[in-house]
Coordinates of C-alpha atoms and ligand atoms in Angstrom, one line a residue:
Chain A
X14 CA -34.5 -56.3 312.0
X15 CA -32.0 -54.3 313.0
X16 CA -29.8 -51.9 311.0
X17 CA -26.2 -54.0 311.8
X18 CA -27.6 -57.1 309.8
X19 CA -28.1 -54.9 306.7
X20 CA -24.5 -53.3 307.9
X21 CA -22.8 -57.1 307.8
X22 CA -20.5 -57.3 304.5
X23 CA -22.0 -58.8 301.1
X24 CA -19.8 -61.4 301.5
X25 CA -20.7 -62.2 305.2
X26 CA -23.8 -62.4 304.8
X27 CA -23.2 -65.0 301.6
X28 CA -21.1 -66.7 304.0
X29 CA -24.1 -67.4 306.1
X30 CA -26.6 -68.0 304.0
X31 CA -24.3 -70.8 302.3
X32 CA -23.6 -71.8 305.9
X33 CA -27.2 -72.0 306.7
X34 CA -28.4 -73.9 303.5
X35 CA -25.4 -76.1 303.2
X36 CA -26.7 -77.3 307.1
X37 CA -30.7 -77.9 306.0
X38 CA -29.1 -80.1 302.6
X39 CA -27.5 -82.3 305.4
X40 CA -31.4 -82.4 307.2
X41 CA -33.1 -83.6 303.6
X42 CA -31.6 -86.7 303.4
X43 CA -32.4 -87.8 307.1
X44 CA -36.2 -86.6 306.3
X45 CA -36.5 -88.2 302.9
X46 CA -35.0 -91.9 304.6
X47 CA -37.7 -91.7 307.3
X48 CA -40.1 -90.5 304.8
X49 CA -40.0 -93.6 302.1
X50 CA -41.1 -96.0 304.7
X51 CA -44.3 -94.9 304.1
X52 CA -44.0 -97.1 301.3
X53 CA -44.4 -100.6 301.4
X54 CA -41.1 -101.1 300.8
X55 CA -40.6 -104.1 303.6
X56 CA -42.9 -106.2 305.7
X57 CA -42.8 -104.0 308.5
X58 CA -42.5 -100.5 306.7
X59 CA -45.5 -99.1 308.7
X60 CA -43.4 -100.2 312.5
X61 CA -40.1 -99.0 310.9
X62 CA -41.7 -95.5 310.2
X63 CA -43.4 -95.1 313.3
X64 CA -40.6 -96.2 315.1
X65 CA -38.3 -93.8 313.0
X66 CA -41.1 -91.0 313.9
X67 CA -41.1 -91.9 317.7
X68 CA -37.4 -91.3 317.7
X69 CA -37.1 -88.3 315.9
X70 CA -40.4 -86.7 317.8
X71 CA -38.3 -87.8 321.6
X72 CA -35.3 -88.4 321.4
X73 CA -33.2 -85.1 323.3
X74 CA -30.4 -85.0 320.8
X75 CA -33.2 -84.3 317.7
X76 CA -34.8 -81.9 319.9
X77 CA -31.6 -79.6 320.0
X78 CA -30.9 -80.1 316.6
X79 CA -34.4 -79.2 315.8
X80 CA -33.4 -76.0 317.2
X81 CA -30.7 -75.4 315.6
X82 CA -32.4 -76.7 312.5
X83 CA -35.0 -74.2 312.6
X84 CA -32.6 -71.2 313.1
X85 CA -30.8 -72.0 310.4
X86 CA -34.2 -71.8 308.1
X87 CA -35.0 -68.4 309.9
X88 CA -31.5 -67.0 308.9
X89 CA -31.6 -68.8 305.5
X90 CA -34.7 -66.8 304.4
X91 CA -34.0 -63.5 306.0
X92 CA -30.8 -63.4 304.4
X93 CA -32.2 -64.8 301.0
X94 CA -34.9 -61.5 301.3
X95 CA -32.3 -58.9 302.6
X96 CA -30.1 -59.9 300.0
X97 CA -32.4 -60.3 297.1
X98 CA -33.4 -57.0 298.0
X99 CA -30.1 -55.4 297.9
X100 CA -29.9 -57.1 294.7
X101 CA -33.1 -55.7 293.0
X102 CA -31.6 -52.1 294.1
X103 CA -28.7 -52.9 292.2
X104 CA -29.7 -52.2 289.2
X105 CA -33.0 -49.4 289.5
X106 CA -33.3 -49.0 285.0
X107 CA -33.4 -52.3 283.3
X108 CA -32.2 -53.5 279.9
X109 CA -34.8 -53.8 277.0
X110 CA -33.1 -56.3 275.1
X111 CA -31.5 -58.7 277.4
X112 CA -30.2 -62.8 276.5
X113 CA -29.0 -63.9 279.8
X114 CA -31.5 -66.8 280.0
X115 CA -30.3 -68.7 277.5
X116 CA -26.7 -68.5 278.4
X117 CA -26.5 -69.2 282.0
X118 CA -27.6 -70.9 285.1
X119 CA -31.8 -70.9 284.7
X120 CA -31.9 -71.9 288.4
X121 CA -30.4 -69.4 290.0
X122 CA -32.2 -66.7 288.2
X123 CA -35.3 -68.2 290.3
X124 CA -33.7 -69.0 293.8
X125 CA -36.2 -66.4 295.4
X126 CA -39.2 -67.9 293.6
X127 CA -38.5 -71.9 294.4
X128 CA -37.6 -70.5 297.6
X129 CA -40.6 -69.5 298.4
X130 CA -42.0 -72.1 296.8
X131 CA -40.3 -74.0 299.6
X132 CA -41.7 -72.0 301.9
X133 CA -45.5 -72.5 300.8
X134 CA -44.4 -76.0 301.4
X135 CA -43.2 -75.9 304.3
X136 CA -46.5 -73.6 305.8
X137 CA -48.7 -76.0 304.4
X138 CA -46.4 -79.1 305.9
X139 CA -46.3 -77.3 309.7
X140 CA -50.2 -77.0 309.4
X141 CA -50.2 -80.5 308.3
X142 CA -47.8 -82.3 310.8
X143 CA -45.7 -80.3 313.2
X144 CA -48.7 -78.5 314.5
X145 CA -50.7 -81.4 314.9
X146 CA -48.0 -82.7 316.9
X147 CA -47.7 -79.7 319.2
X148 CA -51.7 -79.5 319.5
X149 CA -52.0 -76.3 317.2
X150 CA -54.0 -78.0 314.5
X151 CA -56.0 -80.7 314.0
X152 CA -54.9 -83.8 312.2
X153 CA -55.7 -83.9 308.3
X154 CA -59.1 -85.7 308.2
X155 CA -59.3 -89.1 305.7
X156 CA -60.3 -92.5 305.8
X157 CA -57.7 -93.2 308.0
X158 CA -58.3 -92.2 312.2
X159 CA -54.7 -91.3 313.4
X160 CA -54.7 -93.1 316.7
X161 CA -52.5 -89.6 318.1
X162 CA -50.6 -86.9 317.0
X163 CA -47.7 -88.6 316.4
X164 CA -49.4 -90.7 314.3
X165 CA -47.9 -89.1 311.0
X166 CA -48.3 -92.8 309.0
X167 CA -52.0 -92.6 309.4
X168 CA -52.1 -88.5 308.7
X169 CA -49.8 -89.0 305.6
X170 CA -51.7 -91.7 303.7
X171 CA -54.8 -89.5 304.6
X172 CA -53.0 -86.3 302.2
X173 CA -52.1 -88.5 300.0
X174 CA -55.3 -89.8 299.5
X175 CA -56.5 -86.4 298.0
X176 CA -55.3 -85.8 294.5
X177 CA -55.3 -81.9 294.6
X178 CA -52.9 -82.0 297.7
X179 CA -50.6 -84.9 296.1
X180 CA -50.0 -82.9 293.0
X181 CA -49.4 -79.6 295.0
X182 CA -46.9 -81.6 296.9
X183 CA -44.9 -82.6 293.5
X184 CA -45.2 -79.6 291.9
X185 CA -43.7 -77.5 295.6
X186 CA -40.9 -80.4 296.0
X187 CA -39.8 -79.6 292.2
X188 CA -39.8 -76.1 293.1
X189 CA -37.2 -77.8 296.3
X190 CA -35.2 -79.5 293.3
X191 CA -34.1 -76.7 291.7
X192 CA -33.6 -74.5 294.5
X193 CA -31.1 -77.6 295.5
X194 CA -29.8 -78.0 292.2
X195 CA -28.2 -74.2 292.1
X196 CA -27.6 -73.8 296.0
X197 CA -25.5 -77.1 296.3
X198 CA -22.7 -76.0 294.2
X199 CA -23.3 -71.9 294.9
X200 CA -22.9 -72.6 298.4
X201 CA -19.4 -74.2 298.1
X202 CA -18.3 -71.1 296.1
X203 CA -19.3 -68.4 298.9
X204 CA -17.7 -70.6 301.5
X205 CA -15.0 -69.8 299.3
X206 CA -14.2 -73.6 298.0
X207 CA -13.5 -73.2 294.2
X208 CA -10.9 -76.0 293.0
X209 CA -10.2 -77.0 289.7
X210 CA -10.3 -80.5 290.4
X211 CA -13.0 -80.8 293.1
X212 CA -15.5 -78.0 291.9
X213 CA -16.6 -80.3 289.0
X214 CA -17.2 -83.0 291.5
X215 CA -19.3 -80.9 293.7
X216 CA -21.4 -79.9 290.8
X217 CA -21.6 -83.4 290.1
X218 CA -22.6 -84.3 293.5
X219 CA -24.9 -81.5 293.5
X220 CA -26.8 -82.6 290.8
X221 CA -27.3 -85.9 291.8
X222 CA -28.4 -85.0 295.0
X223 CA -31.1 -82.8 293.9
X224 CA -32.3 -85.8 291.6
X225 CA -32.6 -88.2 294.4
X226 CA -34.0 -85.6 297.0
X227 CA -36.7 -84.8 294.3
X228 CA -37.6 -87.8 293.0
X229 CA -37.5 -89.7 296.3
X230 CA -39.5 -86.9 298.0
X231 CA -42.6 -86.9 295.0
X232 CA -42.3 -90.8 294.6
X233 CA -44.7 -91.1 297.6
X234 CA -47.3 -88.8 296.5
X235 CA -47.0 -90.0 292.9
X236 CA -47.3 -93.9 294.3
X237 CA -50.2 -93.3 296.2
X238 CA -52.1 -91.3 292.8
X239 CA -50.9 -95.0 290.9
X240 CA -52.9 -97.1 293.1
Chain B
X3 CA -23.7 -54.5 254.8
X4 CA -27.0 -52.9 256.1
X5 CA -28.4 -52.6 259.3
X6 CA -31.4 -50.6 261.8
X7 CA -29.9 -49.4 265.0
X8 CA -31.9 -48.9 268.4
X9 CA -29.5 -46.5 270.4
X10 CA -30.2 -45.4 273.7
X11 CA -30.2 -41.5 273.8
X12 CA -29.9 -39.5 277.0
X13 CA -29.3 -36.1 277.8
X14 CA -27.5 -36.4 280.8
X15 CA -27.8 -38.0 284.1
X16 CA -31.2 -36.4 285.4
X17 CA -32.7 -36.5 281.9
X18 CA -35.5 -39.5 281.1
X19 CA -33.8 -41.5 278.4
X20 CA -35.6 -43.2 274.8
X21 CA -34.3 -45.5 272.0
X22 CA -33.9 -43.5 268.7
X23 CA -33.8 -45.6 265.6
X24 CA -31.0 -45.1 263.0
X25 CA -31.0 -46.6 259.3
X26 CA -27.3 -47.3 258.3
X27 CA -26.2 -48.2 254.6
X28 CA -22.9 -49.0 252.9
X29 CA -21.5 -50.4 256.1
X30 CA -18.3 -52.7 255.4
X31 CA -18.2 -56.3 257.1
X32 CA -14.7 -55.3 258.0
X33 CA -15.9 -52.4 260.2
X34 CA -15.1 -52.4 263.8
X35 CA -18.3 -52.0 265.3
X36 CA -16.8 -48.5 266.6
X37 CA -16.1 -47.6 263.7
X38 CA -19.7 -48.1 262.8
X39 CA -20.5 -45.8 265.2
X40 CA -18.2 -43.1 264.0
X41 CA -20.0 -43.2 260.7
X42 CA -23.2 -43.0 262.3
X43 CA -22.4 -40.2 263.7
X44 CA -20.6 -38.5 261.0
X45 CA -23.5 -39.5 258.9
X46 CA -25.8 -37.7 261.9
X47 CA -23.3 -34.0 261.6
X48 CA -23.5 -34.1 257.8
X49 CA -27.0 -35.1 257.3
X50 CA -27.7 -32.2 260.3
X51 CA -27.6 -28.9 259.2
X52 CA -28.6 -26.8 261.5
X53 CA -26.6 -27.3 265.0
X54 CA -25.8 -28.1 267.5
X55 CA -25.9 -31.4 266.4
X56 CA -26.6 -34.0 268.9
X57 CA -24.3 -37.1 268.2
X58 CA -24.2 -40.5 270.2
X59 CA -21.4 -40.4 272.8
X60 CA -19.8 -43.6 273.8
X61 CA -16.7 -44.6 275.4
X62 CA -13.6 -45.6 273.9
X63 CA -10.1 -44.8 273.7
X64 CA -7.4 -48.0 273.1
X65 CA -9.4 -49.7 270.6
X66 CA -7.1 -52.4 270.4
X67 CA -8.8 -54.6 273.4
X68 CA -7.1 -53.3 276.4
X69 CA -7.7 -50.1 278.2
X70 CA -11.4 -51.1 278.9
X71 CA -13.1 -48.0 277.7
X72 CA -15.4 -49.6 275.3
X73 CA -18.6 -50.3 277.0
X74 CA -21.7 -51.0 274.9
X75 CA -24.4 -53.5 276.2
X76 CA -25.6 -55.2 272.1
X77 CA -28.2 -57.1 271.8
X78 CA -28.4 -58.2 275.8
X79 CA -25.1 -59.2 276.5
X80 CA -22.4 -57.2 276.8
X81 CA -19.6 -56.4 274.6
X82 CA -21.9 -58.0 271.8
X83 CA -22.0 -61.7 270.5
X84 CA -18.0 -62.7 270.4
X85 CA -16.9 -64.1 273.2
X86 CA -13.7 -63.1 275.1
X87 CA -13.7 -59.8 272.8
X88 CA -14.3 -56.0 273.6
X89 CA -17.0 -53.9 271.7
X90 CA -14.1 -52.2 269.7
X91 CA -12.3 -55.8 268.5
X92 CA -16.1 -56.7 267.2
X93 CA -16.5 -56.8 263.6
X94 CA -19.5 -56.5 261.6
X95 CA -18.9 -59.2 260.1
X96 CA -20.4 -60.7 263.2
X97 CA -23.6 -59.9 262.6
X98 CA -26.0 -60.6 259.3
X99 CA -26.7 -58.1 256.4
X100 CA -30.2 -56.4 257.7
X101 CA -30.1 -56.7 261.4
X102 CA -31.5 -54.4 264.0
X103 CA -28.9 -53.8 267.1
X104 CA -30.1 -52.7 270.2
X105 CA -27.3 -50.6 272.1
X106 CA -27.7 -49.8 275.6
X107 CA -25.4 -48.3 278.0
X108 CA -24.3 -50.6 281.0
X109 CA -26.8 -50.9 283.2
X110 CA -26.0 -50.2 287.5
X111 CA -27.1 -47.8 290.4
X112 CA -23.1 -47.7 290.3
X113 CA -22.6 -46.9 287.2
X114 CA -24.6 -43.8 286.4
X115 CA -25.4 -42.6 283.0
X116 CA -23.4 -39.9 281.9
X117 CA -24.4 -38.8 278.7
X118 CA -26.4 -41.6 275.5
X119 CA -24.3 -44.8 275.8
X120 CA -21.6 -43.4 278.1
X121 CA -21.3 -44.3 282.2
X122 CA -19.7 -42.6 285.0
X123 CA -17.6 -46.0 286.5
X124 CA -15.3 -44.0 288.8
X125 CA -16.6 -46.6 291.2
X126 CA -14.3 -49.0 289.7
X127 CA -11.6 -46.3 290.5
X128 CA -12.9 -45.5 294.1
X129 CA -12.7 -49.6 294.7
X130 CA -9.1 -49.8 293.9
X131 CA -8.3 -46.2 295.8
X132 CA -9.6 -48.4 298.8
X133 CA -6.8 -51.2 298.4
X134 CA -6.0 -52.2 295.1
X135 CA -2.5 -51.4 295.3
X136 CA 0.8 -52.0 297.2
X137 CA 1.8 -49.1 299.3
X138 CA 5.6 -49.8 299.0
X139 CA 8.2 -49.5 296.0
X140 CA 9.0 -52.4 295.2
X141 CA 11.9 -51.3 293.0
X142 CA 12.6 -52.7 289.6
X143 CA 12.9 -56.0 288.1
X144 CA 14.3 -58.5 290.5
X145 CA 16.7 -61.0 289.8
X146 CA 14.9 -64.0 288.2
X147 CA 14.8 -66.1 291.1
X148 CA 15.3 -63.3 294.2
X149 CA 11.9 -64.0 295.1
X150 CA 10.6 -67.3 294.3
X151 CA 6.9 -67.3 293.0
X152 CA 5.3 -70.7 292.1
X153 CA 4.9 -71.2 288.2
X154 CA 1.1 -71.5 289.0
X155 CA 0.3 -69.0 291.2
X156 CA 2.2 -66.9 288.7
X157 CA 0.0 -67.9 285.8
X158 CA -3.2 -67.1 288.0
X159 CA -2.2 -63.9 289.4
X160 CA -1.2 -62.7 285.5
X161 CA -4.9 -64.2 284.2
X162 CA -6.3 -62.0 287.1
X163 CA -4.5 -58.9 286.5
X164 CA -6.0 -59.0 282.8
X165 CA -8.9 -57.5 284.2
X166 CA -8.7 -54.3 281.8
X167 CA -11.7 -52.9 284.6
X168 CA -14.4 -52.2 281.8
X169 CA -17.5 -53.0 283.9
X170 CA -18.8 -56.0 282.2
X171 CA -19.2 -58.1 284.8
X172 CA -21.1 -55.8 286.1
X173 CA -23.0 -55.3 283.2
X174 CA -23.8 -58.6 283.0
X175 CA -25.0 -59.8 286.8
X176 CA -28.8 -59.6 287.2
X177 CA -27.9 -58.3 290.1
X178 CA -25.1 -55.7 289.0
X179 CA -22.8 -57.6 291.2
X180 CA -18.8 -55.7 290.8
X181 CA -17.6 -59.2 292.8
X182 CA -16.0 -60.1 289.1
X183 CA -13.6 -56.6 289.1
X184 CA -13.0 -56.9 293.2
X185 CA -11.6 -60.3 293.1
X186 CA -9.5 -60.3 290.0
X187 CA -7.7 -57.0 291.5
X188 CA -7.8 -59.1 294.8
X189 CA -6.4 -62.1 293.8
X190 CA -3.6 -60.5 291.4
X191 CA -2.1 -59.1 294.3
X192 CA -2.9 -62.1 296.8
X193 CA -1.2 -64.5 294.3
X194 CA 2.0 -63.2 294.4
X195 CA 4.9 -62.3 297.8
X196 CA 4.9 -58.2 297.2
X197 CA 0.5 -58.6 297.7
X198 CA 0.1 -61.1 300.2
X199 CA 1.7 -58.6 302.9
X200 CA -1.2 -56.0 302.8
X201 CA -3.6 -59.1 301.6
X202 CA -5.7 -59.1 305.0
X203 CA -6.2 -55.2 304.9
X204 CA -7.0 -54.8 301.3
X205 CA -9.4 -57.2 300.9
X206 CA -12.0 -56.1 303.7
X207 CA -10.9 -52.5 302.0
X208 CA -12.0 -53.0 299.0
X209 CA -15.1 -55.4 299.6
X210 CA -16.1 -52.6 302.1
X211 CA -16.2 -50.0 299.2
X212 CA -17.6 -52.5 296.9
X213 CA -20.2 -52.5 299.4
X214 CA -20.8 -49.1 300.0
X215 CA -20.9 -47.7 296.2
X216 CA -24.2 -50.0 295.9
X217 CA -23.3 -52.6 293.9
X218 CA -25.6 -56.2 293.8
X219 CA -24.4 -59.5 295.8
X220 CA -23.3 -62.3 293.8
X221 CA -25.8 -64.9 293.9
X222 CA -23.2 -67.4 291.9
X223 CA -24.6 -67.1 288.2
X224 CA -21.4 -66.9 286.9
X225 CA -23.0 -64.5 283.8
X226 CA -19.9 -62.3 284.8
X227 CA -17.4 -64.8 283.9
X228 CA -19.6 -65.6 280.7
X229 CA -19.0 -62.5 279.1
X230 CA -16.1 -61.3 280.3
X231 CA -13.8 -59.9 277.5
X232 CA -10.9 -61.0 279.4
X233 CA -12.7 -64.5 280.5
X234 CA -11.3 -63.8 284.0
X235 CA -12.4 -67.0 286.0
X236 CA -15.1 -67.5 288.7
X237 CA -12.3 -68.9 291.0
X238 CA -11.0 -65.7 291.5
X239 CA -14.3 -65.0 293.4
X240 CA -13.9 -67.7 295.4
X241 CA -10.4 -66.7 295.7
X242 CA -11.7 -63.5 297.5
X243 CA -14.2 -65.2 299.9
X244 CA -11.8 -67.3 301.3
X245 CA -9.1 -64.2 302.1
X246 CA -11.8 -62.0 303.2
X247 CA -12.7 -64.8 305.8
X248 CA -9.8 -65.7 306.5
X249 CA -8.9 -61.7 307.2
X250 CA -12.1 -61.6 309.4
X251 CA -10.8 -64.1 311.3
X252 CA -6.9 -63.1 312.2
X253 CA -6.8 -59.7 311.2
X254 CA -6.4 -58.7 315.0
X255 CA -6.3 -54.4 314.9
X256 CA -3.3 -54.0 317.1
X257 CA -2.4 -50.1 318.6
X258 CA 0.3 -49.3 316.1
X259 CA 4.2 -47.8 317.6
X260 CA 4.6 -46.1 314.6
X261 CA 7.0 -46.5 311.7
X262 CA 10.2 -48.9 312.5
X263 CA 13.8 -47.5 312.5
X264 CA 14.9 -45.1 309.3
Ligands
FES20 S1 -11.5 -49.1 273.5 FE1 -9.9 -49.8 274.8 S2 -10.6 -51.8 275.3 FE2 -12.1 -51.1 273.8

């Protein structure tokens, strides 16, 4: 790393780190869409998802933003260390009595932890998938064969199929929630967007989108440990 | 009223500091918490005889809420338990006959101890050196309406420039974050016509110094605006990210001719 990034202003680097996130919220949505067609939610869920996964695994305009997509989570977390860091240098003698959890934003005490907690998941989902795609690592063994590795439907159901790795999966994706929770709104302030009127709404928006992200993310694993 | 006190003691800046535990009797609800103080230590020169004696040194001067002296962190949160209220406008009254108070002095690599429950925050000082001014007279009192100054932005730029500077935001951040202080002295000048014309330089100024004296990032807790005595607003820190982008992005360093005519 070199010595300029540490240089860049506390407040630059806020800016890009808000910039960063506020880009891989947009991504969620798209993954989470694709995602719930694993469930049986039409007649043809299982054609819709692989169709879905043959687009998004070809097609040239995902490829670039996959790029882009995966520089934004490099500069997401290195600012997120650098300036947690800088943070943790801040103050070098503690307090012995201190209150501050009960009075403000529980979330944002913990962005490092869910963060990483996002990252775990994210290791263990590479291994899982992306790797298998690009030939790194084999596909998760099961019941079901994939037929290649872009067969992600067949790779899916077989994780899902193991209880240990289903509940790992809700337990990471909650971490995801409330990392979302605190970064929706927080990111809005260190682009510099406070309003009276439209902070409140963000917050609002915020909160719901970390609901539906979360719950639509775990409902898979928790349908397939129902049946 | 009667209460046990936990006080941080420190020699001075180098010395390793320790709680000390005071009993304190006969203490009236209507006591400034201060004032409590004062007995304490009166209680500590009368009860010592031999000397020196070592009293608790704290910060203070207005006690009347307003020059931002008073700095006690009680009972984790600073300022004490009333919100919108310095240490020296707390009462006793505000806490319950037999408690046990934990004082601590604010807490920051950027605020160093200086001596027991008092801090060195000449950072605060060097911060506004850096830009928290404007560099011409701007006379007297106008005319009412000689420069016209929306009602609102009026009202904002007076709520920032309540910052009295005491260090409680700073207190406060878990991550000793001074972005509280910075952007109220930002905005109260960026508000109003006589500000805006320096607006670009000072903010990079003074988020530069921020920078270097080693204070925390703001991670967007809002504990600052919490326990603010002064409840400056959050906004203002927004407020401050927007100018200081918008600085980075036009503030073009030209060669300067020198001054103009006169
Ligand atoms: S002593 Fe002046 S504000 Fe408290």
């Amino acid at each position: 790393m070199s010595k300029s990034v540490i240089m860049l202003s506390s407040l630059t680097k806020k800016f890009l780190m808000a910039f960063a996130g506020l880009f891989l919220v947009m991504f969620l949505p798209v993954h989470l869409g694709i995602n719930l067609f694993i469930l049986p939610l039409t007649e043809n869920h299982v054609e819709i998802f692989k169709e879905a996964v043959h687009f998004m695994t070809t097609n040239p305009l995902i490829k670039v933003m996959e790029i882009v997509l995966f520089s934004a989570l490099f500069l997401h977390m290195i600012f997120g260390v650098i300036l947690w860091f800088e943070n943790r240098q801040a103050r070098p003698v503690g307090y012995k009595v201190s209150q501050k959890s009960k009075v403000y934003s529980p979330a944002s005490r913990f962005m490092i932890h869910t963060g990483i907690m996002v990252l775990l998941f994210l290791v263990l989902h590479f291994v899982n998938f992306y790797f298998v795609k690009l030939g790194l690592t084999s596909a998760p063994a099961g019941l079901n064969t994939p037929a290649d590795n872009h067969d992600f439907y067949n790779m899916a159901l077989n994780l899902f199929s193991q209880p240990l790795y289903s509940i790992l999966y809700v337990v990471l994706i909650c971490g995801l929630g409330v990392h979302l929770h605190h970064a929706f709104q927080s990111a809005f302030q260190s682009l510099g967007l406070n309003h009276p009127i439209y902070t409140p709404v963000i917050k609002g928006v915020g909160l719901v989108y970390s609901i539906v992200i979360t719950a639509g993310f775990i409902s898979i694993p928790i349908f397939f440990m129902l049946q | 009223m009667k209460f046990t006190l936990k006080i941080w003691r420190q020699e001075n800046a180098k010395a390793q500091g320790r709680f000390e535990t005071y009993q304190l009797d006969n203490i009236s609800a209507d006591c400034s918490f201060l004032e409590m103080l004062d007995i304490l230590n009166e209680k500590l020169v009368n009860d010592n005889i031999s000397l020196p004696v070592d009293t608790i040194t704290f910060d203070h001067d207005c006690r009347e809420g307003i020059c931002g002296m008073c700095s006690l962190y009680i009972n984790g949160r600073p300022h004490g338990p009333e919100q919108g209220t310095t240490v020296c406008q707390l009462h006793m009254r505000r806490f319950n006959d037999g408690d046990t108070i934990t004082i601590e002095p604010w807490r920051a690599k950027a605020f160093p101890v200086i001596k027991d429950l008092m801090v060195d925050r000449n950072a605060f000082d060097k911060i506004i050196q850096a830009g928290g001014f404007v560099s011409v007279s701007t006379g007297g009192v106008p005319d009412a309406n000689a420069i016209p100054v929306r009602k609102e932005d009026a009202d904002l730029a007076m709520d920032a420039a309540a910052c009295i500077g005491c260090g409680a935001c700073v207190a406060a951040c878990k991550n000793a974050s001074a972005m509280l202080f910075v952007s109220a002295k930002v905005s109260q000048f960026a508000l109003l016509p006589q500000g805006k014309i320096e607006a670009k330089e000072r903010v990079q100024a003074m988020v530069a110094k921020m920078d270097e004296l080693g204070f925390g990032n703001c991670t967007n807790t809002y504990a600052c605006e919490a326990e603010c005595p002064k409840n400056i607003s959050v906004e203002n820190i927004a407020r401050m990210n927007r100018e200081f982008f918008f600085s980075k992005l036009t503030l073009a360093k030209r060669e300067s001719n020198g001054g103009g005519v006169g």
